CSV table of C-alpha atoms and ligand atoms in Angstrom, one decimal:
chain,number,residue,atom,x,y,z
F,1,UNK,CA,-10.3,3.4,6.6
F,2,UNK,CA,-9.3,0.7,9.0
F,3,UNK,CA,-11.7,-2.2,9.7
F,4,UNK,CA,-12.7,-0.8,13.0
F,5,UNK,CA,-13.3,2.8,11.7
F,6,UNK,CA,-15.4,1.3,8.9
F,7,UNK,CA,-17.4,-0.7,11.4
F,8,UNK,CA,-18.2,2.6,13.2
F,9,UNK,CA,-19.1,4.1,9.9
F,10,UNK,CA,-21.7,1.4,9.0
F,11,UNK,CA,-23.2,1.7,12.5
F,12,UNK,CA,-23.5,5.4,12.1
F,13,UNK,CA,-25.6,5.0,9.0
F,14,UNK,CA,-27.7,2.4,10.7
F,15,UNK,CA,-26.3,-0.6,8.9
F,16,UNK,CA,-25.1,-3.9,10.3
F,17,UNK,CA,-21.4,-4.5,11.1
F,18,UNK,CA,-21.2,-7.4,8.6
F,19,UNK,CA,-21.1,-4.7,5.8
F,20,UNK,CA,-17.5,-4.0,6.8
F,21,UNK,CA,-16.5,-7.5,6.0
F,22,UNK,CA,-18.4,-7.4,2.8
F,23,UNK,CA,-16.7,-4.2,1.8
F,24,UNK,CA,-13.2,-5.4,2.7
F,25,UNK,CA,-13.9,-8.4,0.5
F,26,UNK,CA,-14.8,-6.2,-2.5
F,27,UNK,CA,-11.9,-3.8,-1.9
F,28,UNK,CA,-9.0,-6.1,-1.0
F,29,UNK,CA,-9.9,-9.6,-2.2
F,30,UNK,CA,-12.0,-8.9,-5.3
F,31,UNK,CA,-10.3,-5.5,-5.8
F,32,UNK,CA,-13.1,-3.6,-7.5
F,33,UNK,CA,-12.6,-0.1,-8.7
F,34,UNK,CA,-16.2,1.2,-8.6
F,35,UNK,CA,-19.1,1.1,-6.2
F,36,UNK,CA,-21.5,-0.3,-8.9
F,37,UNK,CA,-19.6,-3.7,-8.8
F,38,UNK,CA,-20.9,-4.3,-5.3
F,39,UNK,CA,-23.6,-6.9,-5.8
F,40,UNK,CA,-24.5,-7.8,-2.2
F,41,UNK,CA,-25.6,-4.5,-0.8
F,42,UNK,CA,-28.9,-2.5,-1.2
F,43,UNK,CA,-29.1,0.4,-3.5
F,44,UNK,CA,-29.4,2.8,-0.7
F,45,UNK,CA,-26.2,1.6,0.9
F,46,UNK,CA,-24.3,1.9,-2.4
F,47,UNK,CA,-25.7,5.4,-2.8
F,48,UNK,CA,-24.5,6.4,0.6
F,49,UNK,CA,-21.1,4.9,0.0
F,50,UNK,CA,-20.8,6.9,-3.2
F,51,UNK,CA,-21.8,10.0,-1.3
F,52,UNK,CA,-19.2,9.5,1.5
F,53,UNK,CA,-16.2,7.9,-0.3
F,54,UNK,CA,-14.4,7.8,-3.6
F,55,UNK,CA,-11.9,5.4,-5.2
F,56,UNK,CA,-8.4,6.9,-5.1
F,57,UNK,CA,-5.9,5.8,-7.6
F,58,UNK,CA,-2.1,5.9,-8.2
F,59,UNK,CA,-0.6,6.1,-11.7
F,60,UNK,CA,2.6,4.4,-12.6
F,61,UNK,CA,4.5,7.1,-14.4
F,62,UNK,CA,7.7,5.2,-15.0
F,63,UNK,CA,9.2,1.8,-14.2
F,64,UNK,CA,12.9,0.9,-14.3
F,65,UNK,CA,14.2,-2.6,-14.1
F,66,UNK,CA,17.5,-4.1,-12.9
F,67,UNK,CA,18.3,-7.7,-11.7
F,68,UNK,CA,15.6,-8.7,-9.2
F,69,UNK,CA,14.5,-5.1,-8.7
F,70,UNK,CA,11.9,-2.7,-10.1
F,71,UNK,CA,11.7,0.9,-9.3
F,72,UNK,CA,8.3,2.7,-9.7
F,73,UNK,CA,7.7,6.4,-10.1
F,74,UNK,CA,4.2,6.9,-8.9
F,75,UNK,CA,1.8,9.8,-9.3
F,76,UNK,CA,-0.7,10.6,-6.6
F,77,UNK,CA,-4.1,12.1,-7.1
F,78,UNK,CA,-2.9,15.6,-6.6
F,79,UNK,CA,0.0,15.2,-9.0
F,80,UNK,CA,2.7,14.7,-6.4
F,81,UNK,CA,5.2,11.9,-7.1
F,82,UNK,CA,6.8,9.3,-4.9
F,83,UNK,CA,8.8,6.2,-5.5
F,84,UNK,CA,8.5,2.6,-4.5
F,85,UNK,CA,10.9,-0.3,-5.0
F,86,UNK,CA,10.1,-3.9,-5.5
F,87,UNK,CA,12.8,-6.5,-4.6
F,88,UNK,CA,12.5,-10.1,-5.6
F,89,UNK,CA,13.9,-12.4,-2.9
F,90,UNK,CA,13.9,-16.2,-2.8
F,91,UNK,CA,11.4,-15.9,0.1
F,92,UNK,CA,9.0,-13.6,-1.8
F,93,UNK,CA,8.4,-10.1,-3.1
F,94,UNK,CA,9.3,-7.3,-0.8
F,95,UNK,CA,8.1,-3.8,-1.4
F,96,UNK,CA,9.8,-0.6,-0.1
F,97,UNK,CA,7.2,2.1,0.1
F,98,UNK,CA,7.3,5.9,0.6
F,99,UNK,CA,5.5,7.4,3.6
F,100,UNK,CA,5.8,11.1,2.8
F,101,UNK,CA,6.2,13.4,-0.2
F,102,UNK,CA,9.6,14.8,0.5
F,103,UNK,CA,11.2,14.6,3.9
F,104,UNK,CA,12.0,17.1,6.6
F,105,UNK,CA,14.8,15.1,8.3
F,106,UNK,CA,17.5,16.5,6.1
F,107,UNK,CA,20.1,13.7,6.7
F,108,UNK,CA,23.2,15.0,4.9
F,109,UNK,CA,23.8,11.8,3.0
F,110,UNK,CA,20.3,11.1,1.8
F,111,UNK,CA,18.7,12.1,-1.5
F,112,UNK,CA,15.1,11.8,-0.2
F,113,UNK,CA,15.5,14.8,2.1
F,114,UNK,CA,16.7,17.2,-0.6
F,115,UNK,CA,13.1,18.3,-1.0
F,116,UNK,CA,11.3,19.3,2.2
F,117,UNK,CA,8.2,17.5,3.1
F,118,UNK,CA,5.3,18.6,0.9
F,119,UNK,CA,2.7,16.4,2.6
F,120,UNK,CA,2.0,13.1,4.3
F,121,UNK,CA,1.3,10.1,2.2
F,122,UNK,CA,-2.1,9.0,3.5
F,123,UNK,CA,-2.7,5.6,4.8
F,124,UNK,CA,-5.0,4.7,1.9
F,125,UNK,CA,-2.2,5.9,-0.5
F,126,UNK,CA,0.3,3.6,1.2
F,127,UNK,CA,-2.2,0.7,0.8
F,128,UNK,CA,-2.5,1.7,-2.9
F,129,UNK,CA,1.2,1.6,-3.4
F,130,UNK,CA,1.0,-2.1,-2.6
F,131,UNK,CA,-2.2,-2.8,-4.6
F,132,UNK,CA,-1.0,-0.8,-7.7
F,133,UNK,CA,2.3,-2.7,-7.8
F,134,UNK,CA,0.7,-6.1,-7.1
F,135,UNK,CA,-1.6,-5.5,-10.1
F,136,UNK,CA,1.2,-4.4,-12.3
F,137,UNK,CA,3.3,-7.5,-11.3
F,138,UNK,CA,0.5,-9.9,-11.4
F,139,UNK,CA,2.0,-11.3,-8.1
F,140,UNK,CA,1.4,-10.9,-4.4
F,141,UNK,CA,3.7,-8.9,-2.3
F,142,UNK,CA,4.8,-10.9,0.8
F,143,UNK,CA,6.9,-8.3,2.7
F,144,UNK,CA,6.7,-4.6,3.1
F,145,UNK,CA,9.4,-2.2,4.3
F,146,UNK,CA,8.6,1.4,5.1
F,147,UNK,CA,12.0,2.6,4.1
F,148,UNK,CA,11.3,4.7,1.0
F,149,UNK,CA,10.9,8.5,0.9
F,150,UNK,CA,9.9,10.0,4.1
F,151,UNK,CA,10.0,9.5,7.9
F,152,UNK,CA,7.2,7.2,8.9
F,153,UNK,CA,7.2,8.3,12.5
F,154,UNK,CA,6.7,11.9,11.3
F,155,UNK,CA,3.4,10.6,9.8
F,156,UNK,CA,2.6,8.3,12.7
F,157,UNK,CA,-1.2,8.0,12.6
F,158,UNK,CA,-1.3,7.3,8.9
F,159,UNK,CA,1.4,4.7,9.4
F,160,UNK,CA,-0.6,3.0,12.1
F,161,UNK,CA,-3.8,3.0,10.1
F,162,UNK,CA,-1.9,1.6,7.1
F,163,UNK,CA,-0.5,-1.3,9.2
F,164,UNK,CA,-4.0,-2.0,10.6
F,165,UNK,CA,-5.5,-2.1,7.1
F,166,UNK,CA,-2.9,-4.3,5.4
F,167,UNK,CA,-2.7,-6.7,8.3
F,168,UNK,CA,-6.4,-7.3,8.7
F,169,UNK,CA,-7.2,-11.0,8.0
F,170,UNK,CA,-10.4,-10.1,6.0
F,171,UNK,CA,-8.3,-7.9,3.7
F,172,UNK,CA,-4.8,-8.0,2.3
F,173,UNK,CA,-3.7,-10.1,5.3
F,174,UNK,CA,-0.1,-9.2,5.3
F,175,UNK,CA,1.6,-10.7,8.4
F,176,UNK,CA,2.9,-8.0,10.8
F,177,UNK,CA,6.2,-10.0,11.1
F,178,UNK,CA,6.6,-9.4,7.4
F,179,UNK,CA,6.5,-5.7,7.8
F,180,UNK,CA,9.5,-3.5,8.9
F,181,UNK,CA,9.4,0.2,9.7
F,182,UNK,CA,12.5,2.3,9.8
F,183,UNK,CA,13.0,5.6,11.7
F,184,UNK,CA,15.8,8.1,12.0
F,185,UNK,CA,15.0,8.2,15.7
F,186,UNK,CA,12.0,10.2,16.6
F,187,UNK,CA,12.1,9.3,20.3
F,188,UNK,CA,8.5,10.1,21.5
F,189,UNK,CA,7.2,7.9,18.7
F,190,UNK,CA,9.4,5.0,19.6
F,191,UNK,CA,7.7,5.1,23.1
F,192,UNK,CA,4.3,5.2,21.4
F,193,UNK,CA,5.3,2.4,19.1
F,194,UNK,CA,6.2,0.3,22.1
F,195,UNK,CA,2.5,0.1,22.8
F,196,UNK,CA,1.5,-0.6,19.2
F,197,UNK,CA,-0.5,-3.8,19.2
F,198,UNK,CA,1.1,-5.2,16.0
F,199,UNK,CA,4.4,-7.1,15.8
F,200,UNK,CA,5.9,-4.9,13.2
F,201,UNK,CA,9.7,-5.0,13.0
F,202,UNK,CA,11.6,-1.9,14.0
F,203,UNK,CA,14.7,-0.6,12.4
F,204,UNK,CA,16.7,2.4,13.5
F,205,UNK,CA,18.9,4.5,11.2
F,206,UNK,CA,21.9,4.8,13.5
F,207,UNK,CA,24.8,5.6,11.2
F,208,UNK,CA,27.2,6.9,13.9
F,209,UNK,CA,28.3,5.7,17.3
F,210,UNK,CA,28.6,9.1,19.0
F,211,UNK,CA,26.7,12.4,19.2
F,212,UNK,CA,29.3,14.6,17.6
F,213,UNK,CA,29.4,12.5,14.4
F,214,UNK,CA,25.7,11.6,14.4
F,215,UNK,CA,24.6,15.3,14.8
F,216,UNK,CA,26.8,16.1,11.7
F,217,UNK,CA,25.1,13.4,9.6
F,218,UNK,CA,21.6,13.6,11.0
F,219,UNK,CA,20.1,16.9,12.3
F,220,UNK,CA,17.4,14.9,14.3
F,221,UNK,CA,20.3,13.9,16.7
F,222,UNK,CA,20.4,17.5,17.9
F,223,UNK,CA,16.8,17.1,19.1
F,224,UNK,CA,17.1,13.5,20.4
F,225,UNK,CA,20.6,12.6,21.4
F,226,UNK,CA,22.0,9.1,21.3
F,227,UNK,CA,21.5,8.7,25.0
F,228,UNK,CA,17.7,9.5,24.7
F,229,UNK,CA,17.5,7.3,21.6
F,230,UNK,CA,19.1,4.3,23.3
F,231,UNK,CA,16.9,4.7,26.3
F,232,UNK,CA,13.8,4.7,24.2
F,233,UNK,CA,15.0,1.6,22.3
F,234,UNK,CA,15.7,-0.2,25.5
F,235,UNK,CA,12.2,0.6,26.7
F,236,UNK,CA,10.8,-0.7,23.4
F,237,UNK,CA,12.7,-4.0,23.8
F,238,UNK,CA,11.6,-4.3,27.4
F,239,UNK,CA,8.0,-3.7,26.4
F,240,UNK,CA,7.8,-5.8,23.3
F,241,UNK,CA,10.5,-8.4,23.8
F,242,UNK,CA,11.4,-7.9,20.2
F,243,UNK,CA,14.8,-7.5,18.6
F,244,UNK,CA,15.6,-4.2,16.8
F,245,UNK,CA,17.8,-3.6,13.8
F,246,UNK,CA,20.3,-0.9,13.6
F,247,UNK,CA,21.1,0.4,10.1
F,248,UNK,CA,24.6,1.7,9.7
F,249,UNK,CA,25.7,3.2,6.4
F,250,UNK,CA,29.4,2.9,5.6
F,251,UNK,CA,30.8,6.2,4.6
F,252,UNK,CA,34.4,6.2,3.7
F,253,UNK,CA,36.6,7.9,6.2
F,254,UNK,CA,33.6,9.3,8.1
F,255,UNK,CA,32.1,6.5,10.3
F,256,UNK,CA,34.0,3.4,9.1
F,257,UNK,CA,37.1,3.5,11.2
F,258,UNK,CA,38.3,0.9,13.8
F,259,UNK,CA,37.5,3.4,16.5
F,260,UNK,CA,34.0,3.8,15.3
F,261,UNK,CA,33.5,0.1,15.3
F,262,UNK,CA,34.7,-0.2,18.9
F,263,UNK,CA,32.5,2.7,20.0
F,264,UNK,CA,29.6,1.0,18.2
F,265,UNK,CA,30.3,-2.2,20.1
F,266,UNK,CA,30.1,-0.3,23.4
F,267,UNK,CA,26.9,1.5,22.4
F,268,UNK,CA,24.9,-1.6,21.5
F,269,UNK,CA,26.5,-4.2,23.8
F,270,UNK,CA,23.8,-6.1,25.7
F,271,UNK,CA,21.0,-4.8,23.6
F,272,UNK,CA,18.8,-7.4,21.8
F,273,UNK,CA,19.7,-6.2,18.3
F,274,UNK,CA,21.4,-6.8,15.1
F,275,UNK,CA,23.4,-4.4,13.0
F,276,UNK,CA,22.9,-4.1,9.3
F,277,UNK,CA,25.9,-2.5,7.6
F,278,UNK,CA,24.8,-0.7,4.4
F,279,UNK,CA,27.3,0.1,1.8
F,280,UNK,CA,26.7,3.8,1.0
F,281,UNK,CA,25.0,4.4,-2.3
F,282,UNK,CA,26.7,7.3,-3.9
F,283,UNK,CA,24.3,10.2,-4.9
F,284,UNK,CA,24.7,13.6,-6.4
F,285,UNK,CA,26.1,14.6,-3.1
F,286,UNK,CA,29.8,14.4,-3.7
F,287,UNK,CA,30.8,14.9,-0.1
F,288,UNK,CA,30.5,11.2,0.7
F,289,UNK,CA,32.1,8.1,-0.8
F,290,UNK,CA,31.3,4.5,-0.2
F,291,UNK,CA,33.7,2.7,2.1
F,292,UNK,CA,36.1,0.2,0.5
F,293,UNK,CA,35.0,-3.4,0.6
F,294,UNK,CA,38.0,-4.3,2.8
F,295,UNK,CA,37.0,-1.6,5.3
F,296,UNK,CA,33.5,-2.8,5.5
F,297,UNK,CA,34.8,-6.4,6.1
F,298,UNK,CA,37.2,-5.1,8.8
F,299,UNK,CA,34.3,-3.2,10.5
F,300,UNK,CA,32.2,-6.3,10.2
F,301,UNK,CA,34.9,-8.5,11.8
F,302,UNK,CA,35.3,-6.2,14.8
F,303,UNK,CA,31.6,-6.4,15.5
F,304,UNK,CA,31.5,-10.1,15.0
F,305,UNK,CA,34.5,-10.7,17.3
F,306,UNK,CA,32.7,-8.8,20.0
F,307,UNK,CA,29.6,-11.0,19.6
F,308,UNK,CA,27.4,-8.4,18.0
F,309,UNK,CA,24.9,-9.8,15.4
F,310,UNK,CA,25.9,-8.2,12.2
F,311,UNK,CA,25.1,-8.5,8.5
F,312,UNK,CA,26.1,-6.6,5.4
F,313,UNK,CA,23.0,-5.6,3.4
F,314,UNK,CA,22.5,-7.2,0.1
F,315,UNK,CA,22.3,-4.6,-2.6
F,316,UNK,CA,19.5,-4.0,-5.0
F,317,UNK,CA,19.1,-1.5,-7.8
F,318,UNK,CA,22.2,0.6,-7.6
F,319,UNK,CA,22.2,1.0,-11.4
F,320,UNK,CA,18.8,2.4,-11.5
F,321,UNK,CA,19.2,4.6,-8.5
F,322,UNK,CA,16.6,2.5,-6.6
F,323,UNK,CA,18.8,1.8,-3.7
F,324,UNK,CA,18.6,3.1,-0.1
F,325,UNK,CA,18.9,6.9,0.0
F,326,UNK,CA,18.6,7.3,-3.8
F,327,UNK,CA,14.8,7.8,-4.0
F,328,UNK,CA,13.5,11.3,-4.5
F,329,UNK,CA,10.2,13.0,-4.8
F,330,UNK,CA,10.5,14.9,-8.0
F,331,UNK,CA,12.1,13.7,-11.1
F,332,UNK,CA,13.6,16.8,-12.7
F,333,UNK,CA,13.4,15.6,-16.2
F,334,UNK,CA,9.9,14.4,-16.2
F,335,UNK,CA,8.2,15.2,-19.5
T,401,SAH,N1,13.3,8.0,7.4
T,401,SAH,C1,13.4,6.6,7.7
T,401,SAH,C2,13.0,5.8,6.6
T,401,SAH,C3,14.0,5.8,5.4
T,401,SAH,S1,14.9,4.4,5.5
T,401,SAH,C4,14.8,6.4,8.3
T,401,SAH,O1,15.6,7.3,8.3
T,401,SAH,O2,15.1,5.3,8.7
T,401,SAH,C5,16.1,4.5,4.3
T,401,SAH,C6,17.4,4.0,4.8
T,401,SAH,O3,18.4,4.2,3.9
T,401,SAH,C7,17.8,4.7,6.1
T,401,SAH,O4,18.5,3.9,7.0
T,401,SAH,C8,18.8,5.8,5.5
T,401,SAH,O5,19.6,6.3,6.5
T,401,SAH,C9,19.5,5.0,4.5
T,401,SAH,N2,20.1,5.8,3.4
T,401,SAH,C10,19.9,7.1,3.1
T,401,SAH,N3,20.7,7.5,2.1
T,401,SAH,C11,21.5,6.4,1.8
T,401,SAH,C12,22.5,6.2,0.9
T,401,SAH,N4,22.9,7.2,0.0
T,401,SAH,N5,23.1,5.0,0.8
T,401,SAH,C13,22.7,4.0,1.6
T,401,SAH,N6,21.7,4.1,2.5
T,401,SAH,C14,21.1,5.3,2.6
């Protein structure tokens, strides 16, 4: 529950609002796992809490390690599994979390969409992804990216509650500027997100500079064309005055040509953005290959020369299949 919903709850049971702050302290600062540890509330309140709530938990089923990266296979209460990836940067620990069990977006290049969405990951479960991994690490997580399995804007309310919970100064207190959400382009939610009162960074999975190609790669483009998407993004920038990131996977011979680069320049020219080129991580899908390094650099140069802010994404965890697009809901060989 968010701080404000918990406030309402305490009022509804004729308790004072300061109980919310006390409970946030137990949950997110002291990090207790049972109601009986709460020592500053009356017995009746504790009983009521026990009646109305329970402590959820997430089990770590498996952990794989590579240089500066850890991939976690996590089991939710109902047995469903998701993955989360921890990346160690010089500026802190960044966690990539999953927002859905499976994904309905069916992007042709992405492993996470091989299994249709089974259910939303609840806001509390997203919070638990962070808390479970912080406990396992013995370190704080300083940055969160919602770029694991699932489409966060297809689970919008849980996503919003999650941000409100982790950002709250009386709780985990994770700065909104340290949080990034990535969407494949669910246009109505981009408009809604323009009104979202937290300064969370927005990334858009673009991956193609024209509708023909983008619709081939990402079925969502048949619903929300590039024109609609760009209009929504311009509205978001106008409303929030924030810069957006465009993610662009480099697929050999598909979207990495000189023509594509020039088309991309035209598409984003004048928009307050930067482009993150992502070397494609090869998956079981044999259709796509990673662009050659030289091609990626050629593409990068064209954008740079045209004054587009562009970076090439640093790679993490390719060996342990923990990289972008390699996360999946069910591990086939799980004992
Ligand atoms: N559904 C959201 C959140 C997932 S983000 C979204 O689409 O943005 C995961 C990022 O990794 C997206 O930009 C996705 O397009 C990208 N990705 C998917 N498969 C990939 C692969 N095999 N190699 C590199 N990036 C990939």
